[in-house]
PDB file of C-alpha atoms in Angstrom:
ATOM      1  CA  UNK A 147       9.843  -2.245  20.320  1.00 70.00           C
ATOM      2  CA  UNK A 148       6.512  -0.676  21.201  1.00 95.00           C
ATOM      3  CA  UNK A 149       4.627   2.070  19.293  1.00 99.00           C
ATOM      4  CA  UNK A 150       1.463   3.580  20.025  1.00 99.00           C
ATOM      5  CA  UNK A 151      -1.117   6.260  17.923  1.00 99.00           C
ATOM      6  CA  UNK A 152      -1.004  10.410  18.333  1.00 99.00           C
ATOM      7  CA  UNK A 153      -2.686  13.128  16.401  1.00 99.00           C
ATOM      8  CA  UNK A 154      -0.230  15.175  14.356  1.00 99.00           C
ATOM      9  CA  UNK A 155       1.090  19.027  14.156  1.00 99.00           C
ATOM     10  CA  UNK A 156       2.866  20.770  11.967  1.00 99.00           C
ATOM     11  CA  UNK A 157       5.930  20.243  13.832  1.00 98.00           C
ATOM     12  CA  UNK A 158       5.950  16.663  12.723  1.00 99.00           C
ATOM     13  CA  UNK A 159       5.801  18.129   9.152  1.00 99.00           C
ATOM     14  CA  UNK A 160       9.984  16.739   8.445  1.00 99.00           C
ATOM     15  CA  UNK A 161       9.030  13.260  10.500  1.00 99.00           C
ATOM     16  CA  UNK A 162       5.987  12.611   8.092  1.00 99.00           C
ATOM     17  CA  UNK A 163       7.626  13.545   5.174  1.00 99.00           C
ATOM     18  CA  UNK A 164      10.910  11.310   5.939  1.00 99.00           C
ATOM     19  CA  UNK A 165       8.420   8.204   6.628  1.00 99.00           C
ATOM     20  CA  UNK A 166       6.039   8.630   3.705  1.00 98.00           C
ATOM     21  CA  UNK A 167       8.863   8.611   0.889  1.00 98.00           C
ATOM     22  CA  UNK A 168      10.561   5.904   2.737  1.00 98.00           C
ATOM     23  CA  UNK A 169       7.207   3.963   2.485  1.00 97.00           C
ATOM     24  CA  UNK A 170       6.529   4.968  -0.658  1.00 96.00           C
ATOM     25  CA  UNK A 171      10.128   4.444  -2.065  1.00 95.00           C
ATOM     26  CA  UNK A 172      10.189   0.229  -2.800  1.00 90.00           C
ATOM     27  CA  UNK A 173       6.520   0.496  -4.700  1.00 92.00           C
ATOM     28  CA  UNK A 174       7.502  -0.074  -8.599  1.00 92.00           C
ATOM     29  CA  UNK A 175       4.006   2.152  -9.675  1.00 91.00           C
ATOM     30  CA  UNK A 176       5.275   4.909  -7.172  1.00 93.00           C
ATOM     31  CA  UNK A 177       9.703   5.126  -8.332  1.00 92.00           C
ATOM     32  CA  UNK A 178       8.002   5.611 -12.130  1.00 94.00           C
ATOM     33  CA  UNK A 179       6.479   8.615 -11.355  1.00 94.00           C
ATOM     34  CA  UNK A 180      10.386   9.906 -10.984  1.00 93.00           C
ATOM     35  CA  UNK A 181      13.315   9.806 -13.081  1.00 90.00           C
ATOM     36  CA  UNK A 182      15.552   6.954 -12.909  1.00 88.00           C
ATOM     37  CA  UNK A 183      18.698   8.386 -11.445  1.00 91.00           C
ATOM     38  CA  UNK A 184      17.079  10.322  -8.480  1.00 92.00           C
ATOM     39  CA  UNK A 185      18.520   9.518  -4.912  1.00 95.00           C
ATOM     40  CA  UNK A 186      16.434   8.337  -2.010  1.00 96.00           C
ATOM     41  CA  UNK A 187      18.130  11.670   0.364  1.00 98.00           C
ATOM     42  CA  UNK A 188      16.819  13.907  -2.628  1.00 98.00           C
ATOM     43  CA  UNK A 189      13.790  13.117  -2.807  1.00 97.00           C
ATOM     44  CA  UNK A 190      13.242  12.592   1.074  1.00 98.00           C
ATOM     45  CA  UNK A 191      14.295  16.267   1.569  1.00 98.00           C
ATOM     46  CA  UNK A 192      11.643  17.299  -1.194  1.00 98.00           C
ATOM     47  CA  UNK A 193       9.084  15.636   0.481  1.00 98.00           C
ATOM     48  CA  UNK A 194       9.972  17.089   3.571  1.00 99.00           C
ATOM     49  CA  UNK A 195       9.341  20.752   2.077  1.00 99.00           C
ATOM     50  CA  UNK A 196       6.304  20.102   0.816  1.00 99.00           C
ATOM     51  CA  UNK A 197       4.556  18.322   4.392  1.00 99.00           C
ATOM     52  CA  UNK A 198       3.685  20.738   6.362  1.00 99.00           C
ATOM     53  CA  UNK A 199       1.763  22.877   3.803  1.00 99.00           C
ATOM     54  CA  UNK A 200       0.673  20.707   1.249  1.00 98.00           C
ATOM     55  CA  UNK A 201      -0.331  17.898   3.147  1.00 99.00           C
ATOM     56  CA  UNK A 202      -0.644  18.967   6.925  1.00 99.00           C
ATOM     57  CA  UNK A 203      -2.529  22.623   6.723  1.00 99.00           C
ATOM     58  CA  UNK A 204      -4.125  21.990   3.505  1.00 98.00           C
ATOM     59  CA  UNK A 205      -7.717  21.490   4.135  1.00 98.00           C
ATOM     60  CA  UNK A 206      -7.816  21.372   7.618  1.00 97.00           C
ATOM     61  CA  UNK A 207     -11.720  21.307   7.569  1.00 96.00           C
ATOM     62  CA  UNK A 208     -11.979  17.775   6.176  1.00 98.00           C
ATOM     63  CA  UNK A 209      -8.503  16.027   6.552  1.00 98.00           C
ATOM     64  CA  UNK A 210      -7.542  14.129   9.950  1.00 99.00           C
ATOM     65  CA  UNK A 211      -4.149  13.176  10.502  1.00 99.00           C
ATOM     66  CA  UNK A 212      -2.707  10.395  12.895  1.00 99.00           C
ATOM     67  CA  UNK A 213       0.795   9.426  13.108  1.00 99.00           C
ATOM     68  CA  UNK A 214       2.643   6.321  14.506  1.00 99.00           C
ATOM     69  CA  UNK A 215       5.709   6.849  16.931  1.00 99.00           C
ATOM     70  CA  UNK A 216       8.234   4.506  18.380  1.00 98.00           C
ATOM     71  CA  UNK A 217       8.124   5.081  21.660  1.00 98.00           C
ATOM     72  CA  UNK A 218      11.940   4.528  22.653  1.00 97.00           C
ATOM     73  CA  UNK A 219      13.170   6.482  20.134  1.00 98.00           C
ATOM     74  CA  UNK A 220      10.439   9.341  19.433  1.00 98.00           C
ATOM     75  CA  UNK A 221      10.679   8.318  15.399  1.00 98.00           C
ATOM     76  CA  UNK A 222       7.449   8.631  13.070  1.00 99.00           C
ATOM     77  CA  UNK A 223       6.824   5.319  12.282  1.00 99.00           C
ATOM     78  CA  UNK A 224       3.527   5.169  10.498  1.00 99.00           C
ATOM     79  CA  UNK A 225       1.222   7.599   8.880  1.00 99.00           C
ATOM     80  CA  UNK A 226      -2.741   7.767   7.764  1.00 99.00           C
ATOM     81  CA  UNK A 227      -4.855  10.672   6.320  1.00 99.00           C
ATOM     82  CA  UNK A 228      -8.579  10.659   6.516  1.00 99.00           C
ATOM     83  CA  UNK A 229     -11.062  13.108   4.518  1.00 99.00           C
ATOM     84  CA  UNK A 230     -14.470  13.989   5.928  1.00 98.00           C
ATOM     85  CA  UNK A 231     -17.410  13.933   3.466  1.00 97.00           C
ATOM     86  CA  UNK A 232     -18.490  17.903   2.672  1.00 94.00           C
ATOM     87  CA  UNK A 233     -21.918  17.031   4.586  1.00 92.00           C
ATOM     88  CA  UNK A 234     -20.271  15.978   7.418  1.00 94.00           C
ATOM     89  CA  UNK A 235     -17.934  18.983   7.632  1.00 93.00           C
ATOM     90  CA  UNK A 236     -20.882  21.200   7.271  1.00 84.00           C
ATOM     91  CA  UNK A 237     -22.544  20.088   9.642  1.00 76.00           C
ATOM     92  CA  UNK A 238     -20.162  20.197  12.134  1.00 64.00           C
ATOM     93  CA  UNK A 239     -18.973  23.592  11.434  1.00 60.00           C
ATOM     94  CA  UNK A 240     -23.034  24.842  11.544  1.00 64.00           C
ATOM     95  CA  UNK A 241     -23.251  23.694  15.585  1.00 68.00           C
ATOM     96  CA  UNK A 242     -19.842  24.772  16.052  1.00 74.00           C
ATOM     97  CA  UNK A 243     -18.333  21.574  16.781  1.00 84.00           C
ATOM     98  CA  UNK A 244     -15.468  20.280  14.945  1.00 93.00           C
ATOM     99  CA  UNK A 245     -15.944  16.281  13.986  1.00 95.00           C
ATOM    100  CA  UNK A 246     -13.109  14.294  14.523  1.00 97.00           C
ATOM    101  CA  UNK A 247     -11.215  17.383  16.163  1.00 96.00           C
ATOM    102  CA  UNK A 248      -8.332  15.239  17.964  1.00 97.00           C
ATOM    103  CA  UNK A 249      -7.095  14.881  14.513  1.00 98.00           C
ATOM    104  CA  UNK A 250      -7.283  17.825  13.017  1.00 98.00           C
ATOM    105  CA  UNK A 251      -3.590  19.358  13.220  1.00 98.00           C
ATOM    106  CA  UNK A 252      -3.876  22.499  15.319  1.00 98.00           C
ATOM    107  CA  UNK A 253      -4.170  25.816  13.198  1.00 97.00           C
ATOM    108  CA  UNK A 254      -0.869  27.770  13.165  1.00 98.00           C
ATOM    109  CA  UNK A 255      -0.278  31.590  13.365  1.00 98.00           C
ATOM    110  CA  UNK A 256       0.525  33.300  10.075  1.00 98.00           C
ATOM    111  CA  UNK A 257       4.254  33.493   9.951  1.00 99.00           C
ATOM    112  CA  UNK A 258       4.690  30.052  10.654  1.00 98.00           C
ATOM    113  CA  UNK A 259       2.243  29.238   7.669  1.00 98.00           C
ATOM    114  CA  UNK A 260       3.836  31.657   5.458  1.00 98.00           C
ATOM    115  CA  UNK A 261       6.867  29.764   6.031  1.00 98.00           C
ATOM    116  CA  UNK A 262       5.876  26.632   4.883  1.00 99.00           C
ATOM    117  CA  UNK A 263       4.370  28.218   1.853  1.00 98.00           C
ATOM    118  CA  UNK A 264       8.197  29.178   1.115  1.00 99.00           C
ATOM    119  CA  UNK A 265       9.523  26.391   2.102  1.00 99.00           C
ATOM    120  CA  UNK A 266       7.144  24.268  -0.320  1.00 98.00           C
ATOM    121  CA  UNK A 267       7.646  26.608  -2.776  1.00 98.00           C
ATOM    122  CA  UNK A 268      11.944  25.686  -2.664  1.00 98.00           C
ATOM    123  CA  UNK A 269      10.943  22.222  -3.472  1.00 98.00           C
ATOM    124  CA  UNK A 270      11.645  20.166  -6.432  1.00 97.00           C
ATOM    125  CA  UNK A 271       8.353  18.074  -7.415  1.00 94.00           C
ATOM    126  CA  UNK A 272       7.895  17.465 -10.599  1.00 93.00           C
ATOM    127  CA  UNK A 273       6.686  14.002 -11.551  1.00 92.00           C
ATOM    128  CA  UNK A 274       6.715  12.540 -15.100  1.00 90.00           C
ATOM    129  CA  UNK A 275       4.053  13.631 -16.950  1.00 89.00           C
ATOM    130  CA  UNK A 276       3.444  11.188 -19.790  1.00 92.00           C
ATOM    131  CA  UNK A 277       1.480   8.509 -17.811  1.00 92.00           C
ATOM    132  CA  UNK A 278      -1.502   9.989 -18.729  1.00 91.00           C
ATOM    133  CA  UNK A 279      -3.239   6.947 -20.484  1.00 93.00           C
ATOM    134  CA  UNK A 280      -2.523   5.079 -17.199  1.00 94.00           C
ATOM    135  CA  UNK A 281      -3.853   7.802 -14.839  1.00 94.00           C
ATOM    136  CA  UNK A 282      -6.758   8.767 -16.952  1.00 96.00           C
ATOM    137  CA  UNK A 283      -8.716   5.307 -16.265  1.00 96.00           C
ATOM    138  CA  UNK A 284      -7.823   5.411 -11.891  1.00 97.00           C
ATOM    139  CA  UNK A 285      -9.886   9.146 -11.961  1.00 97.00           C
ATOM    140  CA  UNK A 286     -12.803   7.944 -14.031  1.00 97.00           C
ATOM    141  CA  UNK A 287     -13.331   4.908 -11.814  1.00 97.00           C
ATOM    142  CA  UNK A 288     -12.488   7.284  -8.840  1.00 97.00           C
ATOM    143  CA  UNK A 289     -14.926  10.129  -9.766  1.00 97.00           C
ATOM    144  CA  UNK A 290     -17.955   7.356 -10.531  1.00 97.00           C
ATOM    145  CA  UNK A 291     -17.117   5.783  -7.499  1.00 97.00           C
ATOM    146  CA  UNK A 292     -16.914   8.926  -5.248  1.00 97.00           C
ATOM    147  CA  UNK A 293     -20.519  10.181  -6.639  1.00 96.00           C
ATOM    148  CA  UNK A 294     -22.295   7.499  -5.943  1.00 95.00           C
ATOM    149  CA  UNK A 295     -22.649   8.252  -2.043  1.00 95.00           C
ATOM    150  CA  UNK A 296     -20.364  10.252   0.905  1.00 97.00           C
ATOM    151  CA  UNK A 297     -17.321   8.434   2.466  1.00 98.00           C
ATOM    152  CA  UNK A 298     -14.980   8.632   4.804  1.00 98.00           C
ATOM    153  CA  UNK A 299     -12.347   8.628   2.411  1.00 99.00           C
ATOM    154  CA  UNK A 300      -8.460   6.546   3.304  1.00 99.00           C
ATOM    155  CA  UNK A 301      -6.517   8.756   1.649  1.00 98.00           C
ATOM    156  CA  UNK A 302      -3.205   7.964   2.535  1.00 98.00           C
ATOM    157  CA  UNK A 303      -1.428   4.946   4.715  1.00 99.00           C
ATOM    158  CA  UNK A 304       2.462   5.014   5.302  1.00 98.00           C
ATOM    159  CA  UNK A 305       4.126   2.221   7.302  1.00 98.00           C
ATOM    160  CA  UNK A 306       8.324   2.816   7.050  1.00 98.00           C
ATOM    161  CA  UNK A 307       9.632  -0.219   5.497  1.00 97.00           C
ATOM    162  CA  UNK A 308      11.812  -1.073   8.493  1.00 97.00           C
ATOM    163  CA  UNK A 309       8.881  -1.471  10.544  1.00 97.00           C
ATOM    164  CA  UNK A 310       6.213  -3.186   8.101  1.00 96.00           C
ATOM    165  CA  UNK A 311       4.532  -6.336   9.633  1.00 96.00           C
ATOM    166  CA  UNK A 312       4.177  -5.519  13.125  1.00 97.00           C
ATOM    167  CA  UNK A 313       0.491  -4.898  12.571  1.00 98.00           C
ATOM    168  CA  UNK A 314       0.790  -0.941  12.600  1.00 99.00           C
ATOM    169  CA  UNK A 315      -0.643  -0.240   9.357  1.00 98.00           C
ATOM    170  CA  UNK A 316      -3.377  -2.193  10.860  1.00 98.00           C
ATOM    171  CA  UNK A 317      -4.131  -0.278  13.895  1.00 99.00           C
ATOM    172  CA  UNK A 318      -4.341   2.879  11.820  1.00 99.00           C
ATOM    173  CA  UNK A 319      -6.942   1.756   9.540  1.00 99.00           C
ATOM    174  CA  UNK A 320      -8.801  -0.031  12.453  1.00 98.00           C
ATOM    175  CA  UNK A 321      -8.892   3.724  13.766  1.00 98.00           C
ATOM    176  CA  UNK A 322     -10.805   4.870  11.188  1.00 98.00           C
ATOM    177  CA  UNK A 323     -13.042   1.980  10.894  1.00 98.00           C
ATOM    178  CA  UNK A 324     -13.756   2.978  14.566  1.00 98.00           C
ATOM    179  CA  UNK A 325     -14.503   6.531  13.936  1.00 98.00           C
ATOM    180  CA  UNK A 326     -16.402   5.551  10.482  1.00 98.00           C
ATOM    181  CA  UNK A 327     -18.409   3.525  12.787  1.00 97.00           C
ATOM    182  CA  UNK A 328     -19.404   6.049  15.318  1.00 96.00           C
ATOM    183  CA  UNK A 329     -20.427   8.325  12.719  1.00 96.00           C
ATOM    184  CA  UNK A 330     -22.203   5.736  10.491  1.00 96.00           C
ATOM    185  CA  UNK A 331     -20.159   6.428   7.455  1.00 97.00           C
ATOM    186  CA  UNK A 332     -19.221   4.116   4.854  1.00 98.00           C
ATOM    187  CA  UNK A 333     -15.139   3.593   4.122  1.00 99.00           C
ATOM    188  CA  UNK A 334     -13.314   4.350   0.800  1.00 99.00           C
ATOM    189  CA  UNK A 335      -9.773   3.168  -0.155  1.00 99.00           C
ATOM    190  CA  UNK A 336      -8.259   2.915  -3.212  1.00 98.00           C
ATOM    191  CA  UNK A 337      -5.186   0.242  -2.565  1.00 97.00           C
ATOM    192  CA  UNK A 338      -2.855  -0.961  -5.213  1.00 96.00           C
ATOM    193  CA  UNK A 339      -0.847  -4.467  -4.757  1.00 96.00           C
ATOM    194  CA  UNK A 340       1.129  -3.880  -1.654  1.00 95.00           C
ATOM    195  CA  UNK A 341      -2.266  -3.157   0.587  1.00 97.00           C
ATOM    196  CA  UNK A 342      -4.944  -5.053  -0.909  1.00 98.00           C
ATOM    197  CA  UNK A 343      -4.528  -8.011   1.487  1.00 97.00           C
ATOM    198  CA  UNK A 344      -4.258  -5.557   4.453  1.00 98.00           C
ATOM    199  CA  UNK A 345      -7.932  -3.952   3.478  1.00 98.00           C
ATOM    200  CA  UNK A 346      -9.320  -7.581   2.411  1.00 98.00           C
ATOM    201  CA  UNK A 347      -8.329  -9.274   5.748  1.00 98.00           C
ATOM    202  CA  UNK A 348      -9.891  -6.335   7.484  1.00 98.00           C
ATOM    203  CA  UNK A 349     -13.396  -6.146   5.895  1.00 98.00           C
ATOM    204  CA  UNK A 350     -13.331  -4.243   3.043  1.00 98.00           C
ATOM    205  CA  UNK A 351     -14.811  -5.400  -0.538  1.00 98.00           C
ATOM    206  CA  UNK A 352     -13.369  -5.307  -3.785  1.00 98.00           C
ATOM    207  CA  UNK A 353     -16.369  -2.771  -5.900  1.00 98.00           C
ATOM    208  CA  UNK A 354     -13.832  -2.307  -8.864  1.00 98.00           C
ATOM    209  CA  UNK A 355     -10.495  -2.472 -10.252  1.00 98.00           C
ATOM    210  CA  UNK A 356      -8.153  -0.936 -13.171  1.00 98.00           C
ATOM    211  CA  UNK A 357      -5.410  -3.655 -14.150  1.00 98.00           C
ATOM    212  CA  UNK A 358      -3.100  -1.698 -16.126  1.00 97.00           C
ATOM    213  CA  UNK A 359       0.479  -2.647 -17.446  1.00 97.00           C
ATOM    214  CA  UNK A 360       3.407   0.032 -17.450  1.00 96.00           C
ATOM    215  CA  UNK A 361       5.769  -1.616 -18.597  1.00 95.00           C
ATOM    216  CA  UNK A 362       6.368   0.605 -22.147  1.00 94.00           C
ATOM    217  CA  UNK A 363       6.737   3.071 -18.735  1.00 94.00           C
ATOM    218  CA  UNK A 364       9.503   1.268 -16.806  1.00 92.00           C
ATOM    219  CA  UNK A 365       7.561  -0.571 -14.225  1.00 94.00           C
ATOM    220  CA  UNK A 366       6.945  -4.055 -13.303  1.00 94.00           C
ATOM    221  CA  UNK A 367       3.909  -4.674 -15.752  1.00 96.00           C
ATOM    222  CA  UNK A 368       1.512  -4.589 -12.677  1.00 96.00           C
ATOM    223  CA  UNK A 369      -0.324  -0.983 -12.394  1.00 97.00           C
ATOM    224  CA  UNK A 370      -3.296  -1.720 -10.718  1.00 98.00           C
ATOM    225  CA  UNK A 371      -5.633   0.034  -8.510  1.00 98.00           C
ATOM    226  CA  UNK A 372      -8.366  -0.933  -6.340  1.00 99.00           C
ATOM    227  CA  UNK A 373     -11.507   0.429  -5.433  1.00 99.00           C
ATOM    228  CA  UNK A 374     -12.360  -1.014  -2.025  1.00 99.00           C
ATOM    229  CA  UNK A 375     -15.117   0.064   0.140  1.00 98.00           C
ATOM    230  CA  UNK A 376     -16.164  -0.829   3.902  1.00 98.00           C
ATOM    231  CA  UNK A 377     -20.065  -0.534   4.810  1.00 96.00           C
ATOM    232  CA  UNK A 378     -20.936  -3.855   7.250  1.00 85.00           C
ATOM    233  CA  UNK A 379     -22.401  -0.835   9.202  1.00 89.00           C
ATOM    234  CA  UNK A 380     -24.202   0.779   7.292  1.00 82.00           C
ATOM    235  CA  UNK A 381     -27.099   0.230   6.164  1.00 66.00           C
ATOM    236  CA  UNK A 382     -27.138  -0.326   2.041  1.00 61.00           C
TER     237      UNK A 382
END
């Protein structure tokens, strides 16, 4: 099967969310966040509700959006988030161009965000809340590391399980590099177990970690988050 890279619209809002929990749904540090009995279809169709205006409209002046799609059978495949730096942002919006604009999802009239405001708002989301001690520790390193100079920030990569190894989560990161590149911007990821080797084997260094254990939470002892940054382009 063949796949191939487009920007995203709120239209794809049901697509995203389907492949994202799918993705999402095998990682031990990601099922803890939920209680044990909830159903795969539940929480897909949560997920869902919440795409379009929580993840896809939300901040359109900094986040860029790219999605993966089989192209036999039109299915989302893969999914990656990008946040501009404010200076970057600013800058485009003071000579009126808009950096990166391919993929930034198209603005939508009023009504259509209004319903995805109500459609969020119909959504169950409510993720434990006791993991606080585990949490805590990822923001400190995140807010030291995130002061210390502007990124292009990796905020989110999605590859459905069914599909994993055929080099697409990959290609969307190798997008970015591209564009991080062009604008002479340093990377940031933070990447837990599953996608350490993916950002290792494609140039990124290890500036930090947090090794937790969760097991007194239900997971597999192995919380831990990594603080990876890409800059062979920049100039240090």
């Amino acid at each position: 099967m063949t796949w191939s890279i487009h920007p995203c619209t709120v239209s794809d809002a049901h697509a995203i969310g389907r492949n994202n929990c799918t993705a999402f749904w095998g990682q031990p540090y990601w099922r803890i966040m939920w209680p044990k009995d909830m159903q795969l279809s539940f929480m897909i169709e949560q997920v869902q509700k919440r795409t379009a205006a929580a993840v896809l409209l939300a901040d359109r002046r900094a986040r860029r959006h790219e999605k993966v799609v089989d192209n036999e059978t039109g299915e989302v495949i893969g999914y990656a988030r990008w946040v501009l730096p404010d200076s970057v942002v600013s800058k485009g919006g003071e000579s009126g161009e808009v950096v990166w604009g391919d993929r930034q999802v198209p603005d939508v009239d009023e009504g259509t965000k209004k319903r995805a405001e109500e459609e969020m708002e119909g959504a169950w989301f409510e993720p434990r809340g006791d993991m606080g001690e585990l949490d805590s520790k990822i923001d400190e390193a995140l807010e030291r590391i995130l002061g210390e100079r502007e990124y292009l920030k990796l905020d989110y990569l999605a590859v459905h399980p069914d599909r994993q190894g055929e080099g697409i989560g990959t290609a969307l990161t190798e997008s970015g590099i591209k564009k991080a590149v062009e604008l002479g911007l340093p990377i940031f990821v933070m990447g837990f177990d599953v996608s350490r080797g993916l950002y290792l084997r494609l140039g990124f260094r290890e500036v930090e970690s947090v090794l937790q254990d969760d097991r007194k939470f239900g997971g597999d002892g192995n919380y831990n988050a990594y603080f990876m940054v890409y800059d062979k382009h920049v100039v240090r």
